[in-house]
PDB file of C-alpha atoms in Angstrom:
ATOM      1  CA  UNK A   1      85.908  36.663  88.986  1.00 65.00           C
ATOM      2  CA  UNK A   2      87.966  40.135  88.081  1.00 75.00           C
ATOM      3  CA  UNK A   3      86.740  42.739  86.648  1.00 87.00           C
ATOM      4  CA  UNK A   4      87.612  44.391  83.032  1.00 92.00           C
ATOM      5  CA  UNK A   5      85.767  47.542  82.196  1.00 94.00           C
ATOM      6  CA  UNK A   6      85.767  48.652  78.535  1.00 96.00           C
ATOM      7  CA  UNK A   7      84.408  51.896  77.203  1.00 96.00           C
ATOM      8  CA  UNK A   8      82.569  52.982  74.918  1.00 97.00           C
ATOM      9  CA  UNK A   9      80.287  49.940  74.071  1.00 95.00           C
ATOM     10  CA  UNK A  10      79.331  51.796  71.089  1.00 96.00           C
ATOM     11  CA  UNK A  11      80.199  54.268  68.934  1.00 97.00           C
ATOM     12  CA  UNK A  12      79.721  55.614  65.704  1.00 97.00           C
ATOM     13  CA  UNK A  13      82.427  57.633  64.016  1.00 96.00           C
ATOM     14  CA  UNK A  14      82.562  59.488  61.071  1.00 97.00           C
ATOM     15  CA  UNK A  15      85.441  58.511  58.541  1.00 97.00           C
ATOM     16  CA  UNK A  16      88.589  59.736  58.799  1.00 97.00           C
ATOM     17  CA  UNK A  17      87.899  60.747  62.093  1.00 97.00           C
ATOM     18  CA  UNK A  18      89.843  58.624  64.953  1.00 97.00           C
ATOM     19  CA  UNK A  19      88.388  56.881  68.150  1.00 98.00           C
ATOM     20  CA  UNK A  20      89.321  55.664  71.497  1.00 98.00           C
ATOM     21  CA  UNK A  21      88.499  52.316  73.297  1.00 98.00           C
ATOM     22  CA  UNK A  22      89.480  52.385  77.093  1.00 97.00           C
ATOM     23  CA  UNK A  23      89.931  48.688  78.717  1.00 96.00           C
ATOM     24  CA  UNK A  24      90.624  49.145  82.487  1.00 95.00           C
ATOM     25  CA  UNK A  25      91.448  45.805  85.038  1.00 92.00           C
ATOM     26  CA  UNK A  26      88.684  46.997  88.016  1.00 91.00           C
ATOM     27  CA  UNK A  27      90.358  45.219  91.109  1.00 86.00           C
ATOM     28  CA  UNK A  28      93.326  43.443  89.603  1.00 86.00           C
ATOM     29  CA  UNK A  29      96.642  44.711  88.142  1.00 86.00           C
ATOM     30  CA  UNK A  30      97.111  43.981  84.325  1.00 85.00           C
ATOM     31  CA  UNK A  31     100.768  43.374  82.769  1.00 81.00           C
ATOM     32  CA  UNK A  32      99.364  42.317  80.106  1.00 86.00           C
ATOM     33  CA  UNK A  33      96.139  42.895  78.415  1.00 92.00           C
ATOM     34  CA  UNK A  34      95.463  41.964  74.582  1.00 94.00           C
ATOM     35  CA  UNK A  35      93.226  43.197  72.339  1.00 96.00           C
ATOM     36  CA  UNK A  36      91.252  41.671  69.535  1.00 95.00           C
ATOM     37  CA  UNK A  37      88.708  42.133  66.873  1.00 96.00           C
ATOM     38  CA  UNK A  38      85.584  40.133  65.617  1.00 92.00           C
ATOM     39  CA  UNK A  39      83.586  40.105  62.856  1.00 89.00           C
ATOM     40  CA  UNK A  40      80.144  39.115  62.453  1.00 84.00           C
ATOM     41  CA  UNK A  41      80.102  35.247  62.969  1.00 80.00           C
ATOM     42  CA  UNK A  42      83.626  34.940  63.043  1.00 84.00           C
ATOM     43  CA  UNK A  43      86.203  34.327  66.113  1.00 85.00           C
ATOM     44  CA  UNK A  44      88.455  36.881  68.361  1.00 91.00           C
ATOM     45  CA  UNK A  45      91.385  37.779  65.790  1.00 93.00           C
ATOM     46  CA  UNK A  46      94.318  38.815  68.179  1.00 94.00           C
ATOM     47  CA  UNK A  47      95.315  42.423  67.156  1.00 96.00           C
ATOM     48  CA  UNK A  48      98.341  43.125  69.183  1.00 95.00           C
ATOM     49  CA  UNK A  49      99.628  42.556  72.708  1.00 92.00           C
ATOM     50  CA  UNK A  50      99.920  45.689  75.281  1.00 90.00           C
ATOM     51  CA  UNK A  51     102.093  45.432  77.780  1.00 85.00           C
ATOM     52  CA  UNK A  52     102.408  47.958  80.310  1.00 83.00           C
ATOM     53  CA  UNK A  53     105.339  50.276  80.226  1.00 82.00           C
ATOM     54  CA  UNK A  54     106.428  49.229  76.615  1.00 84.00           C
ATOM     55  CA  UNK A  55     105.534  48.864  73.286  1.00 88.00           C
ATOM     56  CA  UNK A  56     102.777  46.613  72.215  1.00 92.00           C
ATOM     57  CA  UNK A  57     103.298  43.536  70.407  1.00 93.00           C
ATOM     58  CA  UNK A  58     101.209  43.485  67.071  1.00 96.00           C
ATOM     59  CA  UNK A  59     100.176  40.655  65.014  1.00 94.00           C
ATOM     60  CA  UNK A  60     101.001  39.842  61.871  1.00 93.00           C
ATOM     61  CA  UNK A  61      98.889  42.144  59.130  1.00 94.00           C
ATOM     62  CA  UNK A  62      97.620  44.573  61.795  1.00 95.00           C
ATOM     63  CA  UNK A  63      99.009  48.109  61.166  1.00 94.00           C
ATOM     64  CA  UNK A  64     100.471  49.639  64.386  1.00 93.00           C
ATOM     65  CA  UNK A  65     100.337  53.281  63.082  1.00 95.00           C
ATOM     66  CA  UNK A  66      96.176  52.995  62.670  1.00 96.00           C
ATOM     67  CA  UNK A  67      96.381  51.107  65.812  1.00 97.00           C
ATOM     68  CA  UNK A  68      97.612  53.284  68.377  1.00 96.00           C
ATOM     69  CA  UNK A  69      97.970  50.918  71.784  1.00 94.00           C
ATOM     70  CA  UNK A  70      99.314  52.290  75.173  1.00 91.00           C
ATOM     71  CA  UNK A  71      99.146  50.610  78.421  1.00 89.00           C
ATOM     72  CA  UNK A  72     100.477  53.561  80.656  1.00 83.00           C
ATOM     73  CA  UNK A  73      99.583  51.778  84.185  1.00 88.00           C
ATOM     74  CA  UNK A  74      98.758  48.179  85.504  1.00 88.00           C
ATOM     75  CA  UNK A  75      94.979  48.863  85.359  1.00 91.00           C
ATOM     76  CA  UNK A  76      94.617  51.162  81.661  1.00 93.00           C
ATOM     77  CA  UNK A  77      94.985  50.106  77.987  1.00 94.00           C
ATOM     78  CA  UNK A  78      93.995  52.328  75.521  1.00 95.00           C
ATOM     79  CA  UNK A  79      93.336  51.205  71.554  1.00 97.00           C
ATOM     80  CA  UNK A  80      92.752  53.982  69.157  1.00 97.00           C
ATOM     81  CA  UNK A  81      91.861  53.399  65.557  1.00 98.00           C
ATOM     82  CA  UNK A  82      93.282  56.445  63.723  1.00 97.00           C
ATOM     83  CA  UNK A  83      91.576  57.616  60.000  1.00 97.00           C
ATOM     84  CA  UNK A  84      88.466  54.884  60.812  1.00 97.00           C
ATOM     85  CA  UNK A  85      87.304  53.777  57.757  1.00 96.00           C
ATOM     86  CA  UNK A  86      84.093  51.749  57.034  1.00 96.00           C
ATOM     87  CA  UNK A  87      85.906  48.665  56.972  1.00 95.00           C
ATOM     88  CA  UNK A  88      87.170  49.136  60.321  1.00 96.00           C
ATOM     89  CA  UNK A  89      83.724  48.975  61.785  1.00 96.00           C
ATOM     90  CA  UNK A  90      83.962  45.736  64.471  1.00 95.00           C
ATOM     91  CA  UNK A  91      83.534  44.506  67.767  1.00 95.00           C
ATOM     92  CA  UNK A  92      86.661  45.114  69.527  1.00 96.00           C
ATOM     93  CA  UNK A  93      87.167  43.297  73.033  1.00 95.00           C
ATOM     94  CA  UNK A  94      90.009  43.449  75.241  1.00 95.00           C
ATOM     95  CA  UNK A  95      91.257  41.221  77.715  1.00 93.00           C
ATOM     96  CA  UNK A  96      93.625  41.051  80.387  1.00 90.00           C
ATOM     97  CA  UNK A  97      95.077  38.346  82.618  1.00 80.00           C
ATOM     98  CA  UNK A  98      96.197  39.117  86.567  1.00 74.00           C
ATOM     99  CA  UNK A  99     100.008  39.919  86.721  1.00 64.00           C
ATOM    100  CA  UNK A 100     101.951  37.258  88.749  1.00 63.00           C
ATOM    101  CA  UNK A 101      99.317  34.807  87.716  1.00 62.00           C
ATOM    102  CA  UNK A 102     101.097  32.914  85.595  1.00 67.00           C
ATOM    103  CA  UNK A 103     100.492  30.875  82.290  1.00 67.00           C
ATOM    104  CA  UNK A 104      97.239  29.060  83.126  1.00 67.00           C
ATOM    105  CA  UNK A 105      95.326  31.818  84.609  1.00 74.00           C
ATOM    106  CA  UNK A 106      91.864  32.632  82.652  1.00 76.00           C
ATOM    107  CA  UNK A 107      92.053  36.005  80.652  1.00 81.00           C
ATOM    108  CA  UNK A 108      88.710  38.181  81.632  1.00 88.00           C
ATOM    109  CA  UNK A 109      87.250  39.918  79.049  1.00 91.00           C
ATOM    110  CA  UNK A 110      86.130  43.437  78.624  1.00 93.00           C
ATOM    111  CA  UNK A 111      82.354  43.892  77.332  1.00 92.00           C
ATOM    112  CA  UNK A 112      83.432  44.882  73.992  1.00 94.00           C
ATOM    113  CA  UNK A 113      83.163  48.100  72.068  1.00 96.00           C
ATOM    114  CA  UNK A 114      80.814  48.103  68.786  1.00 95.00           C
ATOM    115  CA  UNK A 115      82.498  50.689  66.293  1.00 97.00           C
ATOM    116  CA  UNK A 116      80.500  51.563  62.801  1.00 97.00           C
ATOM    117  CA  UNK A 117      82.255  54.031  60.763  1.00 97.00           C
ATOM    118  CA  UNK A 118      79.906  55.704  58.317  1.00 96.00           C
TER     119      UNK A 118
ATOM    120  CA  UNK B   1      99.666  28.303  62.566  1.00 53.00           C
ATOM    121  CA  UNK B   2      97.593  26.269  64.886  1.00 67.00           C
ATOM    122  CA  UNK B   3      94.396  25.192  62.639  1.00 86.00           C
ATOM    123  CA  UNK B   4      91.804  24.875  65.099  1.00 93.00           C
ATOM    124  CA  UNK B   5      88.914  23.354  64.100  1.00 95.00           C
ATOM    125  CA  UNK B   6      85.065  23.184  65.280  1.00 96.00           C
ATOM    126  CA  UNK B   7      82.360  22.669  63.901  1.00 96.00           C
ATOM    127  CA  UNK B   8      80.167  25.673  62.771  1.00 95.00           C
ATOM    128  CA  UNK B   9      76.699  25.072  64.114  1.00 96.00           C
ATOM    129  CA  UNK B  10      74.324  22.516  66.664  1.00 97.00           C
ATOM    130  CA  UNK B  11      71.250  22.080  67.334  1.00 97.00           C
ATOM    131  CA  UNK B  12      69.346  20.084  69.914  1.00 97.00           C
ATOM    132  CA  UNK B  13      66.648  20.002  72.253  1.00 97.00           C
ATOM    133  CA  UNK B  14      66.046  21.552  75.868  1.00 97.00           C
ATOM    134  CA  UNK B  15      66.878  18.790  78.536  1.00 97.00           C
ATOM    135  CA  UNK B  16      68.765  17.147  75.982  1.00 97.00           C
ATOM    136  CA  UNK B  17      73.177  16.343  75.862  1.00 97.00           C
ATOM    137  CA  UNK B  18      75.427  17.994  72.975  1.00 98.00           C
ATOM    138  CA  UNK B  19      78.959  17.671  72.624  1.00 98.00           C
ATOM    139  CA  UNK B  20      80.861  20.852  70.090  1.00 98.00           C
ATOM    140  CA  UNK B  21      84.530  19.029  69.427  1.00 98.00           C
ATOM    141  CA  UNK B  22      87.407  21.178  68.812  1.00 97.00           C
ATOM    142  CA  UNK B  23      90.390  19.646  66.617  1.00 97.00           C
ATOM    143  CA  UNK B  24      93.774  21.542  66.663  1.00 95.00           C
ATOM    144  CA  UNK B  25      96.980  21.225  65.020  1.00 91.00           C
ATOM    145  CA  UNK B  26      99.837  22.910  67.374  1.00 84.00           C
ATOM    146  CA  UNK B  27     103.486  22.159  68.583  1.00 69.00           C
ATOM    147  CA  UNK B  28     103.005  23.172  71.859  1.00 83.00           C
ATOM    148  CA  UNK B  29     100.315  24.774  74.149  1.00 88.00           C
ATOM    149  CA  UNK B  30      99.374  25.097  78.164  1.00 88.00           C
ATOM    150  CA  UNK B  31      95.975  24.593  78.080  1.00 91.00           C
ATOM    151  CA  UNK B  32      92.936  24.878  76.606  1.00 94.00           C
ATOM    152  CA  UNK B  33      90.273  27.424  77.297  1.00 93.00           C
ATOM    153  CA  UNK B  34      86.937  26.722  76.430  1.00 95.00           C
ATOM    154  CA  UNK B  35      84.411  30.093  76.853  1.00 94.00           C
ATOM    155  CA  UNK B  36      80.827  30.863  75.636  1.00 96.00           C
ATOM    156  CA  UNK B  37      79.506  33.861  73.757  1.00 94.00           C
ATOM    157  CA  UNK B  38      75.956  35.526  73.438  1.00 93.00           C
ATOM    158  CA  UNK B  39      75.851  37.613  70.381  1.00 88.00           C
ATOM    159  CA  UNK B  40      76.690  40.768  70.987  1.00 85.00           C
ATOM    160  CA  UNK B  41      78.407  40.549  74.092  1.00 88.00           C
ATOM    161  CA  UNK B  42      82.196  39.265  75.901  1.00 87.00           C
ATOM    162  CA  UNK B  43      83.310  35.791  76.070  1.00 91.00           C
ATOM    163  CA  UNK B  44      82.488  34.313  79.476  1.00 91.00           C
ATOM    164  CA  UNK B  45      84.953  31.624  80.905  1.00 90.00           C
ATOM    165  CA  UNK B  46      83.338  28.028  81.225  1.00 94.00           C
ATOM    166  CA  UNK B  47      86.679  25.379  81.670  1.00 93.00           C
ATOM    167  CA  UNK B  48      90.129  25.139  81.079  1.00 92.00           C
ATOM    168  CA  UNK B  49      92.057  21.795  80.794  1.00 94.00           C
ATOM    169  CA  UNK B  50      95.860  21.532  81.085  1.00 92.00           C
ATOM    170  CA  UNK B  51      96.371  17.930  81.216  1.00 92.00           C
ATOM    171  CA  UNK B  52      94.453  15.103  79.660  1.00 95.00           C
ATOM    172  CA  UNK B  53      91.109  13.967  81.059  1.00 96.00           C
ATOM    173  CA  UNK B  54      87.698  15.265  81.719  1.00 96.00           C
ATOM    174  CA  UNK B  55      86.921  18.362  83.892  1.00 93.00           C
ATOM    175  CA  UNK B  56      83.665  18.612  84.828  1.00 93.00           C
ATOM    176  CA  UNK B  57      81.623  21.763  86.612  1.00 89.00           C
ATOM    177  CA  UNK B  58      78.095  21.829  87.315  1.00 93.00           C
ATOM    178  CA  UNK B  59      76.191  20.879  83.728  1.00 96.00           C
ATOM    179  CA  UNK B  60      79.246  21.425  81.288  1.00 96.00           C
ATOM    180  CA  UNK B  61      81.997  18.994  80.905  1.00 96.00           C
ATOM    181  CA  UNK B  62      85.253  19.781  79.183  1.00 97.00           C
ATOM    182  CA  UNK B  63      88.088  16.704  78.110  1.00 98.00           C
ATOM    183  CA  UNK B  64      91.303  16.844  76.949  1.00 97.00           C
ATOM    184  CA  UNK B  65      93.308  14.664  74.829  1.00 96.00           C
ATOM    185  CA  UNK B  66      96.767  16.344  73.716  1.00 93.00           C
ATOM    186  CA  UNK B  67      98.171  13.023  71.500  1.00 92.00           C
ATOM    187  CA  UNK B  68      94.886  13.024  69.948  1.00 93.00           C
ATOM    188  CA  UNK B  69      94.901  16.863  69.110  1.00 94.00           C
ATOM    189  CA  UNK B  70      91.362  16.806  70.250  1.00 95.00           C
ATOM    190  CA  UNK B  71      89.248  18.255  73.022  1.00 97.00           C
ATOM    191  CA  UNK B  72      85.019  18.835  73.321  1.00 98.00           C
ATOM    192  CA  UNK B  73      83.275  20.390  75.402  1.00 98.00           C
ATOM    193  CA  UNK B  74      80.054  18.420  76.561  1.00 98.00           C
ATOM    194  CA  UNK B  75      76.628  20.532  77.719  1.00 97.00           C
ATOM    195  CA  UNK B  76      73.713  18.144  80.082  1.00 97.00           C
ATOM    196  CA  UNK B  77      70.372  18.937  80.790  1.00 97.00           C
ATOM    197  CA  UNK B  78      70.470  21.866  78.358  1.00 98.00           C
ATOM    198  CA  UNK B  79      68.515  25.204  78.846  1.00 97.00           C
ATOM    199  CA  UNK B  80      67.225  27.692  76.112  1.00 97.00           C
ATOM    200  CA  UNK B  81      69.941  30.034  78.090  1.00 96.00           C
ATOM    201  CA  UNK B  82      72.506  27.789  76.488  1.00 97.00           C
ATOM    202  CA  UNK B  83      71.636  29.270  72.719  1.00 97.00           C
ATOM    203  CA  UNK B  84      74.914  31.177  71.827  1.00 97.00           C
ATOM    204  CA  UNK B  85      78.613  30.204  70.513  1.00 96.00           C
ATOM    205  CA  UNK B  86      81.137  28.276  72.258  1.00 97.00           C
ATOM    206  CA  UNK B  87      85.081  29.232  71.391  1.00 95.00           C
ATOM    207  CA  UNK B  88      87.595  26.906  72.041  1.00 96.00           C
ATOM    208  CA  UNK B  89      91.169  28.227  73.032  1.00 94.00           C
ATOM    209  CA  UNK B  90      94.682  27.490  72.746  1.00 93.00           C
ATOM    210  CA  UNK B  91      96.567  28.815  75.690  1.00 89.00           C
ATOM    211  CA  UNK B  92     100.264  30.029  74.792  1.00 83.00           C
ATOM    212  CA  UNK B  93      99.757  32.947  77.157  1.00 77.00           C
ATOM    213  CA  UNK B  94      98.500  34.464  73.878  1.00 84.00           C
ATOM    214  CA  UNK B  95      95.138  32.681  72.914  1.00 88.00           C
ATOM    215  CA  UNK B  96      94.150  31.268  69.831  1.00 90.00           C
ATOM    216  CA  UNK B  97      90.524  30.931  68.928  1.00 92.00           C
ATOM    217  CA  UNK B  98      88.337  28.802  67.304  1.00 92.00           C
ATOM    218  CA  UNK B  99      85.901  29.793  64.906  1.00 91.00           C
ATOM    219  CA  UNK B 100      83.009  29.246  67.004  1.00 94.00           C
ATOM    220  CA  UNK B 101      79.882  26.685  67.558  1.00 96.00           C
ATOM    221  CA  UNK B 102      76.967  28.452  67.627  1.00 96.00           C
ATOM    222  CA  UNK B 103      74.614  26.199  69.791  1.00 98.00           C
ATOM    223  CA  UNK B 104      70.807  26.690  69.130  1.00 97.00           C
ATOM    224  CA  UNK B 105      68.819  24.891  71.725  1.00 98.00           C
ATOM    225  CA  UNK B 106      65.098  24.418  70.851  1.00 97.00           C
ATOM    226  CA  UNK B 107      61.774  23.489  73.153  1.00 95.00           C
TER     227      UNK B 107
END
């Protein structure tokens, strides 16, 4: 199957500080790639939409100005959590689907990024 | 919202069947995504059903039933390898996610 590449798998911020979570599509082109969030023993919360070349599409309650999202090419979305706080430590995991591929085609999944904020 | 439903946790034995049931309350979807999940690590794909009926692949079985609300996913001849959560999705492009069945398989 394709390829989604997501970096760092971990990191460990200090608060207040802000942090970066690349999600790249390997050998497929991306429109599209969503992110999400997931707390221990709980499901993938959709955070926001990223579409390449335009604003991302949040979800309702997620703030888009501590949740910086850019998709500048088919193959690169970017998250960054601005001002982490300790209650932003997650997994975060983004995903992205093969542009032209239409409705039904699986979304693969980055490996996820573990963030603690201490 | 879409209310999907399964239930928390399963147990059962090595070699044995198990069957994680995922109820949903939705207008309108285009499929639904079934994937697993080892703690700590990205969803893996297992099945995806877009019209009624039962898809099956290898050991795991996925079925379908959109008047019924109501799909499950069905494991055979299950493997300690199994042990780890099972999501069920709704497919509107975006995808909705269960809570999770955490599957613990025992020897």
């Amino acid at each position: 199957g394709a390829v989604v590449s997501q970096h760092p798998s971990r990191v460990i911020c200090k608060s207040g500080t802000s942090v970066k979570i690349e999600c790249r599509s390997l050998d497929f082109q991306a429109t599209t790639m969503f992110w999400y969030r997931q707390f221990p023993k709980q499901s993938l919360m959709l955070m926001a939409t990223s579409n390449e070349g335009s604003k991302a599409t949040y979800e309702q309650g997620v703030e888009k100005d501590k949740f910086l999202i850019n998709h500048a090419s088919l193959t690169l979305s970017t998250l960054t959590v601005t001002s982490a706080h300790p209650e932003d430590s997650s997994f975060y995991i983004c995903s992205a689907r093969v542009a032209q591929g239409g409705m039904n085609t699986e979304a693969f999944f980055g490996q996820g990024t573990r963030l603690t904020v201490v | 919202g879409q209310n999907i439903d399964q239930p928390t946790e399963m147990t059962a034995t090595e070699g044995a069947i198990v069957q994680i049931n995922c109820t949903y309350q939705t207008s309108g979807f285009n499929g639904l995504f079934w994937y697993q999940q080892h703690a700590g690590e990205a969803p893996t794909f297992l099945s995806y059903n877009v019209l009624d009926g039962l898809e099956e692949k290898g050991r795991f079985s996925s079925f379908l039933s959109r008047s019924k609300g109501y799909s499950y996913l069905l494991l055979k001849e299950l493997q300690m390898k199994d042990s780890a959560s099972y999501l069920c999705a709704l497919n509107d492009y975006k995808l909705s996610f269960g809570a999770g069945t955490t599957v613990t398989v025992r020897a």
